Amino acid sequence: MKSAPIKTSVQQVSDIIGDWGLWQLNIVVFSISIQLFLAFHTLAVSFYAPTIDYKCTDNDITSTTTTTTSANNETNDYYCLNGCKNWTFDRSVFKSTIIDEWQLVCDRQGLASLSQSLFMLGFALGAVIFSYLSDRFGRLPILWITVILEILAGLSSGLAMNVTQFNISRVILGMVSNGNYLTTFMMVNECVAPKYRSTFSVCIQMGWTAGYCLLPGIAYLLPDFRQLILATTIPQIVWLVWLYWIPESPRWLIAHQKWDRLELVVKQAVHMNSLPINDFDNQFESLKKSIVNNNEECVNKQLLTNDNNNNINTNNNNNKTKSSLWSVMQSPNLRRTTLIMYFTWFVNSFVYFGISLNIGDLGGNLFINFLVAGLIEFPSFIFPIVAFKYIGRRPLIGGYMLLNGLSCFAVIPCLAMTAIWPRVTIAMIGKSFITSSFSVIYVYAAEVYPTVVRQVGVGSCSVAARVGSMLAPFVKDLNIYTGMSVVLSIYGSLSIADAVAAYFLPETRGQPIADTIDEAEQLNRRHNSKVAKINDKNKCDYKLHVITDNKV
């Protein structure tokens, strides 16, 4: 392990703990594991609520017809209209699903899609609730709460006695799983050195891809939906031990002036990274002094530029640093960026989950299609890591969405072909573009929002995404009544519209991360060369969240 040189003047935490080491690796790997199980919980609906064949076994009804039906067969309507009460389900592939367990057919057919939409509703609630709580009370306490609740909710859904209990458990599961995902994502951004931030923000999302690829194999080996859910829940108990080695975010502690806790966290990081500790006290005091001086300097500059605020009091200062979405919406440039981001996240989520959750509608083997769809995501994550060094975030988002939209339209002519592979191939290419876009917008959102509202900002974007993902499960029903060409046209049109909207986003590549609303306002101006000059001149690293009150 390399030793960092002893410094008497320290400007940031990484000057003491180093840019990279075992301490940062522990946080990154933990975040990857969070993503792994998030993929299990989110995508498993394709295997516990698949399209399966079934037929009515009521003697008085089947005396007129004995045709085997499926969810897309017109004979199914005949059975339902005649009030069939008993059904036989095809178990040649899946031993047990929520479809046959609770007979989700006829007027109950929509409950299968509803279960996934409720999960995504929980996602949205989790983004709102835990984003605020994480910014308010810290990253680590929220991780403990969400991890415990995620395990309990997973067990409850796997042991559910009826569809009502199952759906309630899924709402809670979606809420807490998104809560701990967003929290760990923020921790990685706040704990990793700036030069590695964009790289590892994308790398941790490969945990999702790993879960995507592993899920069809687990589902094939465990064709019972209860066994599948329990197998993807019980291993999470390991997190309860792992959390004892996960620290609080140093950046959050700085923003809230928790100096004693910060000292313990930094000392632990120095120890884990095998760096010299003999001059630690002097280095930490230098860091603290630098942070306070930077903060006071920025406050003085702000006071000098406000001619009408000569008598600013403590309450006014506190109001300017509140970590709320209202603070974001009061800032014109940041508000414009936020509204565009809402649309971008909505389209990304709707198209991504619309393709992923309904991959079987393209034809072919469900397990193989699912595996291929997962494997294609690895290069989709790797390319942005390389592109970040040479291409800005804005052209990447717009380019990926444009290519995805064109791919969706290109699939439509292939639907008339008897061969399945052309449509599947083009659809997978399009999916790779939407996956890359998704990875970029997460990094972009973490960069465009300031520290005091970062999790609130990213969380609100996640809410917009969950609206799209809540609609995605019903694409299967839309396909039944309108056809796949209509669905693909919707995907393509929204993607191209989003590519145009991305042009109006500010560029964050090469810009320092903002800590306050005022710094973020400068970043969100359209003239990026001017932004760089302003930020270089007035850069205030680790702006304090509360200036005059040490209480959280």
Coordinates of C-alpha atoms in Angstrom, one line a residue:
M1 CA 0.0 0.0 0.0
K2 CA 1.4 3.4 -0.9
S3 CA 2.0 5.9 1.8
A4 CA 0.7 9.4 1.4
P5 CA 3.2 12.2 2.1
I6 CA 2.7 14.0 5.5
K7 CA 1.1 17.4 4.9
T8 CA 1.0 20.4 7.2
S9 CA -1.6 22.2 5.1
V10 CA -4.6 20.1 4.3
Q11 CA -7.4 21.3 2.0
Q12 CA -9.7 18.2 1.8
V13 CA -10.2 14.8 3.4
S14 CA -8.5 12.9 0.7
D15 CA -5.3 14.8 1.5
I16 CA -5.2 12.7 4.8
I17 CA -6.9 9.4 3.9
G18 CA -5.5 9.1 0.3
D19 CA -7.4 9.0 -3.0
W20 CA -8.0 5.2 -2.9
G21 CA -7.5 2.3 -0.5
L22 CA -9.2 -0.4 1.4
W23 CA -11.5 2.1 3.2
Q24 CA -12.9 3.3 -0.1
L25 CA -13.0 -0.2 -1.6
N26 CA -15.1 -1.4 1.3
I27 CA -17.8 1.3 0.6
V28 CA -17.7 0.6 -3.1
V29 CA -18.1 -3.2 -2.8
F30 CA -20.9 -2.7 -0.3
S31 CA -22.7 -0.5 -2.7
I32 CA -22.3 -3.0 -5.5
S33 CA -23.9 -5.7 -3.3
I34 CA -26.8 -3.3 -2.7
Q35 CA -27.3 -3.0 -6.4
L36 CA -27.0 -6.8 -6.9
F37 CA -30.0 -7.5 -4.7
L38 CA -31.9 -4.5 -6.0
A39 CA -31.8 -6.2 -9.4
F40 CA -33.2 -9.4 -7.9
H41 CA -36.1 -7.6 -6.2
T42 CA -37.0 -5.4 -9.2
L43 CA -36.7 -7.8 -12.1
A44 CA -37.9 -11.1 -10.5
V45 CA -41.5 -10.3 -11.5
S46 CA -40.7 -11.7 -14.9
F47 CA -40.3 -15.1 -13.3
Y48 CA -42.9 -15.2 -10.6
A49 CA -45.6 -13.5 -12.7
P50 CA -44.9 -14.8 -16.3
T51 CA -47.4 -15.4 -19.0
I52 CA -48.4 -19.0 -18.6
D53 CA -51.1 -21.3 -20.2
Y54 CA -54.1 -22.4 -18.3
K55 CA -57.6 -23.8 -18.8
C56 CA -60.9 -23.9 -17.1
T57 CA -61.8 -27.1 -15.3
D58 CA -65.5 -26.4 -14.5
N59 CA -67.5 -29.2 -16.0
D60 CA -70.5 -27.2 -16.9
I61 CA -68.3 -24.7 -18.9
T62 CA -65.7 -27.0 -20.4
S63 CA -68.4 -29.3 -21.8
T64 CA -68.7 -26.8 -24.7
T65 CA -64.9 -26.3 -25.3
T66 CA -61.7 -27.8 -23.9
T67 CA -59.2 -25.5 -25.6
T68 CA -56.1 -24.6 -23.5
T69 CA -55.9 -20.9 -23.1
S70 CA -53.3 -18.3 -22.3
A71 CA -53.4 -14.8 -21.0
N72 CA -53.5 -13.6 -24.7
N73 CA -56.0 -16.1 -26.0
E74 CA -59.6 -15.0 -26.9
T75 CA -60.9 -18.3 -25.4
N76 CA -59.9 -16.9 -22.1
D77 CA -62.6 -14.2 -22.4
Y78 CA -65.2 -17.0 -23.0
Y79 CA -64.2 -18.7 -19.8
C80 CA -64.2 -15.5 -17.8
L81 CA -67.6 -14.3 -19.1
N82 CA -69.1 -17.7 -18.1
G83 CA -67.8 -17.4 -14.5
C84 CA -65.2 -20.1 -14.4
K85 CA -64.1 -20.8 -10.8
N86 CA -61.5 -23.5 -11.2
W87 CA -58.4 -23.4 -13.3
T88 CA -55.6 -25.7 -14.3
F89 CA -52.2 -24.0 -15.0
D90 CA -49.3 -25.2 -17.1
R91 CA -46.4 -26.1 -14.7
S92 CA -44.0 -27.4 -17.3
V93 CA -41.7 -24.5 -16.8
F94 CA -42.6 -22.9 -13.5
K95 CA -43.7 -25.0 -10.6
S96 CA -45.4 -22.2 -8.8
T97 CA -46.1 -18.5 -9.6
I98 CA -48.3 -15.8 -8.1
I99 CA -50.6 -16.3 -11.1
D100 CA -51.6 -19.9 -10.2
E101 CA -51.1 -19.4 -6.4
W102 CA -53.8 -16.8 -6.2
Q103 CA -55.5 -17.4 -9.5
L104 CA -54.8 -14.0 -11.0
V105 CA -56.9 -14.5 -14.1
C106 CA -60.0 -12.8 -15.6
D107 CA -60.9 -9.7 -13.5
R108 CA -57.9 -10.4 -11.2
Q109 CA -55.4 -10.5 -14.1
G110 CA -54.3 -6.9 -13.5
L111 CA -53.1 -7.7 -10.0
A112 CA -50.0 -9.3 -11.4
S113 CA -49.0 -6.1 -13.2
L114 CA -50.2 -4.1 -10.2
S115 CA -47.8 -5.9 -7.9
Q116 CA -44.8 -4.5 -9.8
S117 CA -46.3 -1.1 -10.1
L118 CA -46.8 -1.0 -6.3
F119 CA -43.1 -2.0 -6.0
M120 CA -42.2 1.0 -8.1
L121 CA -44.6 3.2 -6.1
G122 CA -42.6 2.2 -3.1
F123 CA -39.5 3.2 -5.0
A124 CA -40.9 6.7 -5.4
L125 CA -41.9 6.9 -1.8
G126 CA -38.5 5.7 -0.7
A127 CA -36.7 8.4 -2.8
V128 CA -38.8 11.1 -1.2
I129 CA -38.7 9.9 2.4
F130 CA -35.2 8.5 2.7
S131 CA -33.5 11.2 0.6
Y132 CA -34.7 13.8 3.1
L133 CA -33.9 11.7 6.2
S134 CA -30.5 10.9 4.8
D135 CA -29.6 14.6 4.3
R136 CA -31.1 15.4 7.7
F137 CA -29.8 12.6 10.0
G138 CA -26.9 11.1 8.1
R139 CA -26.2 8.3 5.6
L140 CA -25.4 5.6 8.1
P141 CA -28.5 5.6 10.3
I142 CA -30.7 5.4 7.2
L143 CA -28.7 2.4 5.9
W144 CA -29.3 0.5 9.1
I145 CA -33.1 1.2 9.0
T146 CA -33.5 0.4 5.3
V147 CA -31.4 -2.8 5.4
I148 CA -33.4 -4.2 8.3
L149 CA -36.7 -3.3 6.8
E150 CA -35.6 -4.7 3.4
I151 CA -34.9 -8.1 4.9
L152 CA -38.2 -8.2 6.7
A153 CA -40.2 -7.1 3.7
G154 CA -38.5 -9.7 1.5
L155 CA -39.3 -12.5 3.9
S156 CA -42.9 -11.3 4.2
S157 CA -43.4 -11.3 0.4
G158 CA -41.9 -14.8 0.2
L159 CA -44.1 -16.1 2.9
A160 CA -47.2 -14.1 2.0
M161 CA -50.6 -15.9 2.6
N162 CA -52.5 -13.9 0.1
V163 CA -52.0 -11.4 -2.7
T164 CA -52.8 -8.4 -0.4
Q165 CA -50.0 -9.2 2.0
F166 CA -47.7 -9.8 -1.0
N167 CA -48.5 -6.4 -2.5
I168 CA -48.1 -4.6 0.8
S169 CA -44.8 -6.3 1.3
R170 CA -43.7 -5.3 -2.2
V171 CA -44.5 -1.6 -1.6
I172 CA -42.4 -1.6 1.6
L173 CA -39.6 -3.6 -0.2
G174 CA -39.5 -1.1 -3.0
M175 CA -39.4 1.9 -0.6
V176 CA -36.5 0.7 1.5
S177 CA -34.5 -0.9 -1.2
N178 CA -34.4 2.4 -3.2
G179 CA -33.7 4.2 0.1
N180 CA -30.5 2.2 0.8
Y181 CA -29.5 2.3 -2.9
L182 CA -29.7 6.1 -3.1
T183 CA -27.9 6.4 0.2
T184 CA -25.0 4.2 -0.7
F185 CA -24.8 5.9 -4.1
M186 CA -24.4 9.2 -2.4
M187 CA -21.8 7.7 0.0
V188 CA -19.6 6.5 -2.9
N189 CA -19.8 10.0 -4.5
E190 CA -18.9 11.6 -1.2
C191 CA -16.1 9.2 -0.1
V192 CA -14.2 8.5 -3.3
A193 CA -11.6 11.1 -4.5
P194 CA -12.9 13.4 -7.3
K195 CA -10.8 11.9 -10.0
Y196 CA -12.3 8.5 -9.4
R197 CA -15.9 9.7 -8.7
S198 CA -17.4 9.2 -12.2
T199 CA -15.6 5.9 -12.7
F200 CA -16.9 4.3 -9.6
S201 CA -20.3 5.8 -9.8
V202 CA -20.7 3.7 -13.0
C203 CA -18.8 0.7 -11.7
I204 CA -21.1 0.2 -8.7
Q205 CA -24.1 -0.1 -11.2
M206 CA -22.5 -3.2 -12.5
G207 CA -23.8 -4.9 -9.4
W208 CA -27.2 -4.4 -10.9
T209 CA -26.0 -6.0 -14.1
A210 CA -24.5 -9.0 -12.2
G211 CA -27.9 -9.5 -10.5
Y212 CA -29.6 -9.2 -13.9
C213 CA -27.5 -12.0 -15.3
L214 CA -27.7 -14.2 -12.2
L215 CA -31.5 -14.0 -11.8
P216 CA -32.5 -16.2 -14.8
G217 CA -30.2 -18.9 -13.6
I218 CA -31.6 -18.8 -10.1
A219 CA -35.2 -18.7 -11.4
Y220 CA -34.4 -21.7 -13.6
L221 CA -33.1 -23.7 -10.7
L222 CA -35.9 -22.5 -8.3
P223 CA -39.1 -22.5 -10.4
D224 CA -41.2 -21.9 -7.2
F225 CA -41.8 -18.2 -6.7
R226 CA -41.5 -18.5 -2.9
Q227 CA -38.2 -20.2 -3.1
L228 CA -37.0 -17.6 -5.6
I229 CA -37.9 -14.7 -3.3
L230 CA -36.4 -16.3 -0.2
A231 CA -33.2 -17.2 -2.0
T232 CA -32.7 -13.6 -3.0
T233 CA -33.6 -12.2 0.4
I234 CA -31.9 -14.4 3.1
P235 CA -28.3 -13.7 2.0
Q236 CA -28.9 -10.0 2.8
I237 CA -28.6 -10.8 6.5
V238 CA -24.8 -10.5 5.9
W239 CA -25.3 -6.8 5.6
L240 CA -26.2 -6.6 9.3
V241 CA -22.6 -7.6 10.1
W242 CA -21.1 -5.6 7.2
L243 CA -22.7 -2.4 8.3
Y244 CA -20.4 -2.3 11.4
W245 CA -17.5 -1.6 9.0
I246 CA -19.4 1.1 7.0
P247 CA -18.6 4.7 8.1
E248 CA -20.6 7.8 8.0
S249 CA -20.0 10.1 5.0
P250 CA -17.1 12.5 5.9
R251 CA -18.7 15.1 3.6
W252 CA -22.0 14.9 5.5
L253 CA -20.2 15.2 8.9
I254 CA -18.3 18.3 7.6
A255 CA -21.5 19.9 6.3
H256 CA -23.1 19.5 9.7
Q257 CA -19.9 20.3 11.7
K258 CA -19.7 17.0 13.4
W259 CA -16.0 17.4 14.1
D260 CA -15.5 14.7 16.8
R261 CA -17.3 12.0 14.7
L262 CA -15.4 13.2 11.6
E263 CA -12.1 12.8 13.4
L264 CA -12.9 9.2 14.3
V265 CA -14.0 8.4 10.7
V266 CA -10.9 9.9 9.2
K267 CA -8.6 8.1 11.6
Q268 CA -10.3 4.8 10.8
A269 CA -9.8 5.5 7.1
V270 CA -6.1 6.3 7.6
H271 CA -5.7 3.0 9.5
M272 CA -7.5 0.9 6.9
N273 CA -5.5 2.5 4.1
S274 CA -2.3 1.8 5.9
L275 CA -1.2 5.4 5.8
P276 CA 1.1 7.1 8.4
I277 CA -0.8 8.3 11.5
N278 CA 2.1 9.9 13.5
D279 CA 1.1 13.5 12.4
F280 CA -2.6 12.9 12.3
D281 CA -3.6 15.5 14.9
N282 CA -1.9 18.3 13.1
Q283 CA -3.3 17.3 9.7
F284 CA -6.8 17.0 11.0
E285 CA -6.6 20.5 12.7
S286 CA -5.2 21.9 9.4
L287 CA -8.2 20.3 7.6
K288 CA -10.7 21.7 10.0
K289 CA -9.1 25.2 9.9
S290 CA -9.1 25.1 6.1
I291 CA -12.8 24.2 5.9
V292 CA -13.8 26.9 8.4
N293 CA -11.7 29.5 6.7
N294 CA -13.1 28.6 3.3
N295 CA -16.6 28.8 4.7
E296 CA -16.1 32.2 6.3
E297 CA -14.5 33.6 3.1
C298 CA -17.4 32.5 1.0
V299 CA -19.9 33.9 3.4
N300 CA -18.1 37.3 3.4
K301 CA -18.0 37.4 -0.4
Q302 CA -21.7 36.7 -0.5
L303 CA -22.4 39.4 2.1
L304 CA -20.4 42.0 0.1
T305 CA -22.3 41.3 -3.1
N306 CA -25.7 41.8 -1.4
D307 CA -26.3 45.6 -1.2
N308 CA -29.7 45.2 0.3
N309 CA -28.7 42.7 3.0
N310 CA -26.5 44.7 5.3
N311 CA -28.4 43.4 8.3
I312 CA -28.6 39.8 7.5
N313 CA -29.3 37.8 10.7
T314 CA -28.9 34.2 11.7
N315 CA -32.3 33.1 10.5
N316 CA -31.7 34.4 7.0
N317 CA -28.4 32.5 6.8
N318 CA -30.1 29.3 7.9
N319 CA -32.9 29.7 5.4
K320 CA -30.4 29.8 2.6
T321 CA -28.9 26.5 3.5
K322 CA -31.9 24.4 4.0
S323 CA -31.8 21.1 2.3
S324 CA -35.2 21.1 0.6
L325 CA -36.5 20.6 -2.9
W326 CA -38.2 24.1 -2.5
S327 CA -34.7 25.6 -2.3
V328 CA -33.9 24.0 -5.7
M329 CA -37.1 25.2 -7.3
Q330 CA -36.5 28.8 -6.2
S331 CA -33.3 28.9 -8.2
P332 CA -34.0 29.6 -11.9
N333 CA -31.1 27.8 -13.5
L334 CA -31.2 24.8 -11.2
R335 CA -35.0 24.6 -11.6
R336 CA -34.7 24.5 -15.4
T337 CA -32.1 21.7 -15.1
T338 CA -34.3 19.8 -12.6
L339 CA -37.4 19.8 -14.8
I340 CA -35.4 18.5 -17.8
M341 CA -33.9 15.9 -15.6
Y342 CA -37.4 14.8 -14.4
F343 CA -38.4 14.2 -18.0
T344 CA -35.1 12.4 -18.8
W345 CA -35.4 10.1 -15.8
F346 CA -39.0 9.4 -16.6
V347 CA -38.2 8.4 -20.2
N348 CA -35.2 6.3 -19.2
S349 CA -37.0 4.4 -16.6
F350 CA -40.2 3.8 -18.7
V351 CA -38.3 2.6 -21.7
Y352 CA -35.7 0.5 -19.8
F353 CA -38.2 -1.3 -17.6
G354 CA -40.7 -1.5 -20.4
I355 CA -38.2 -3.6 -22.4
S356 CA -36.7 -5.5 -19.4
L357 CA -39.9 -6.6 -17.8
N358 CA -41.6 -7.6 -21.0
I359 CA -38.6 -9.2 -22.7
G360 CA -40.7 -12.4 -23.3
D361 CA -43.0 -10.5 -25.7
L362 CA -40.2 -10.4 -28.3
G363 CA -40.4 -14.2 -28.6
G364 CA -37.9 -17.0 -27.9
N365 CA -36.8 -18.5 -24.6
L366 CA -37.5 -16.3 -21.6
F367 CA -34.4 -17.4 -19.7
I368 CA -32.0 -17.0 -22.6
N369 CA -33.5 -13.6 -23.6
F370 CA -33.2 -12.4 -20.0
L371 CA -29.6 -13.5 -19.8
V372 CA -28.6 -11.9 -23.0
A373 CA -30.4 -8.7 -21.9
G374 CA -28.3 -8.7 -18.8
L375 CA -25.0 -9.5 -20.5
I376 CA -25.4 -6.6 -22.9
E377 CA -25.4 -4.2 -20.0
F378 CA -21.7 -4.9 -19.1
P379 CA -20.3 -3.1 -22.2
S380 CA -23.1 -0.6 -21.8
F381 CA -21.6 0.4 -18.4
I382 CA -17.9 0.1 -19.5
F383 CA -18.2 2.5 -22.5
P384 CA -19.4 5.5 -20.4
I385 CA -16.4 5.0 -18.0
V386 CA -14.1 5.5 -21.0
A387 CA -16.2 8.2 -22.6
F388 CA -16.3 10.3 -19.4
K389 CA -12.6 11.2 -20.0
Y390 CA -13.2 12.6 -23.4
I391 CA -16.9 13.4 -23.9
G392 CA -19.2 15.6 -21.8
R393 CA -22.2 14.3 -19.9
R394 CA -24.7 16.3 -22.0
P395 CA -23.7 14.9 -25.4
L396 CA -23.6 11.4 -23.9
I397 CA -27.1 11.6 -22.6
G398 CA -28.5 13.0 -25.8
G399 CA -26.6 10.6 -28.1
Y400 CA -27.6 7.5 -26.2
M401 CA -31.3 8.5 -26.2
L402 CA -31.2 9.3 -29.9
L403 CA -29.7 6.0 -30.8
N404 CA -32.1 4.2 -28.5
G405 CA -35.1 5.9 -30.2
L406 CA -33.8 5.0 -33.7
S407 CA -33.3 1.4 -32.6
C408 CA -36.9 1.1 -31.3
F409 CA -38.2 2.3 -34.7
A410 CA -35.8 -0.1 -36.5
V411 CA -37.4 -3.1 -34.7
I412 CA -40.9 -2.4 -36.1
P413 CA -40.2 -3.7 -39.7
C414 CA -38.7 -6.9 -38.1
L415 CA -42.0 -7.8 -36.4
A416 CA -43.4 -9.0 -39.7
M417 CA -40.5 -11.5 -40.2
T418 CA -40.9 -15.1 -39.2
A419 CA -37.3 -15.2 -37.8
I420 CA -37.1 -13.9 -34.2
W421 CA -33.4 -13.1 -34.0
P422 CA -33.5 -9.8 -36.1
R423 CA -36.0 -8.2 -33.7
V424 CA -34.3 -9.5 -30.6
T425 CA -30.9 -8.4 -31.8
I426 CA -31.9 -4.8 -32.6
A427 CA -34.0 -4.6 -29.4
M428 CA -30.9 -5.6 -27.4
I429 CA -28.8 -3.0 -29.1
G430 CA -31.4 -0.4 -28.3
K431 CA -31.5 -1.7 -24.7
S432 CA -27.7 -1.2 -24.5
F433 CA -28.1 2.5 -25.4
I434 CA -30.8 3.1 -22.8
T435 CA -28.7 1.2 -20.1
S436 CA -25.7 3.5 -20.9
S437 CA -27.9 6.5 -20.7
F438 CA -29.2 5.4 -17.3
S439 CA -25.7 5.0 -15.9
V440 CA -24.8 8.5 -17.2
I441 CA -27.8 10.3 -15.7
Y442 CA -27.1 8.9 -12.2
V443 CA -23.5 10.4 -12.4
Y444 CA -24.8 13.6 -13.9
A445 CA -27.5 14.1 -11.2
A446 CA -24.9 13.6 -8.4
E447 CA -22.7 16.2 -10.0
V448 CA -25.3 18.9 -10.9
Y449 CA -26.8 19.1 -7.4
P450 CA -25.0 20.7 -4.4
T451 CA -24.0 18.8 -1.3
V452 CA -26.8 20.4 0.9
V453 CA -29.5 19.1 -1.4
R454 CA -27.7 16.3 -3.4
Q455 CA -29.7 13.4 -2.1
V456 CA -33.0 15.4 -2.2
G457 CA -32.2 16.3 -5.8
V458 CA -31.3 12.8 -6.9
G459 CA -34.2 11.4 -4.9
S460 CA -36.7 13.7 -6.6
C461 CA -35.3 12.6 -10.0
S462 CA -35.8 9.0 -8.9
V463 CA -39.4 9.8 -8.1
A464 CA -39.9 10.9 -11.7
A465 CA -38.2 7.7 -12.9
R466 CA -40.5 5.6 -10.7
V467 CA -43.5 7.2 -12.5
G468 CA -42.1 5.7 -15.7
S469 CA -41.4 2.4 -14.1
M470 CA -44.8 2.2 -12.5
L471 CA -46.3 2.5 -16.0
A472 CA -43.9 0.0 -17.6
P473 CA -45.5 -3.2 -16.3
F474 CA -48.8 -2.3 -18.0
V475 CA -47.0 -2.3 -21.4
K476 CA -47.8 -6.0 -21.6
D477 CA -51.5 -5.1 -21.5
L478 CA -51.0 -2.3 -24.0
N479 CA -49.3 -4.8 -26.3
I480 CA -52.3 -7.1 -26.2
Y481 CA -54.7 -4.5 -27.4
T482 CA -52.6 -2.4 -29.8
G483 CA -49.6 -4.5 -30.9
M484 CA -45.9 -4.3 -30.4
S485 CA -45.4 -1.7 -33.1
V486 CA -47.4 0.9 -31.2
V487 CA -45.4 0.2 -28.0
L488 CA -42.1 0.6 -29.9
S489 CA -43.3 3.8 -31.5
I490 CA -44.0 5.2 -28.0
Y491 CA -40.5 4.2 -26.8
G492 CA -38.8 5.7 -29.9
S493 CA -40.7 9.0 -29.8
L494 CA -40.1 9.6 -26.1
S495 CA -36.4 8.7 -26.5
I496 CA -35.9 11.2 -29.4
A497 CA -37.7 13.9 -27.6
D498 CA -35.5 13.4 -24.6
A499 CA -32.4 13.6 -26.8
V500 CA -33.5 17.1 -27.9
A501 CA -34.2 18.1 -24.2
A502 CA -30.7 17.0 -23.2
Y503 CA -29.2 19.8 -25.3
F504 CA -30.5 22.4 -22.8
L505 CA -28.7 20.8 -19.8
P506 CA -25.5 22.4 -18.5
E507 CA -22.2 20.5 -18.8
T508 CA -20.6 19.2 -15.5
R509 CA -17.5 17.6 -16.9
G510 CA -14.4 19.2 -15.5
Q511 CA -16.5 21.3 -13.0
P512 CA -15.9 21.2 -9.3
I513 CA -18.9 19.7 -7.3
A514 CA -21.0 22.5 -5.7
D515 CA -21.7 22.5 -2.0
T516 CA -24.3 25.3 -1.9
I517 CA -27.3 26.4 -3.9
D518 CA -25.4 29.5 -5.0
E519 CA -22.5 27.5 -6.4
A520 CA -25.0 25.2 -8.2
E521 CA -26.7 28.1 -9.8
Q522 CA -23.5 29.1 -11.4
L523 CA -22.8 25.6 -12.6
N524 CA -26.3 25.4 -14.2
R525 CA -25.7 28.4 -16.4
R526 CA -25.6 27.6 -20.1
H527 CA -22.3 29.4 -20.8
N528 CA -20.0 26.7 -19.3
S529 CA -16.7 28.5 -20.0
K530 CA -18.0 31.3 -17.8
V531 CA -19.1 28.9 -15.2
A532 CA -15.6 27.4 -14.9
K533 CA -14.1 30.9 -14.4
I534 CA -16.6 31.7 -11.7
N535 CA -16.1 28.4 -9.9
D536 CA -12.3 28.6 -10.0
K537 CA -12.4 32.0 -8.5
N538 CA -15.0 31.4 -5.9
K539 CA -14.6 27.7 -5.2
C540 CA -15.7 26.9 -1.6
D541 CA -15.0 23.3 -0.9
Y542 CA -17.1 21.7 1.9
K543 CA -19.4 24.6 2.4
L544 CA -21.0 24.3 5.8
H545 CA -24.6 23.2 5.9
V546 CA -25.5 25.4 8.9
I547 CA -23.4 28.5 9.4
T548 CA -24.3 29.7 12.9
D549 CA -26.0 26.7 14.5
N550 CA -24.1 23.5 15.2
K551 CA -27.2 21.5 15.9
V552 CA -28.8 19.3 13.2

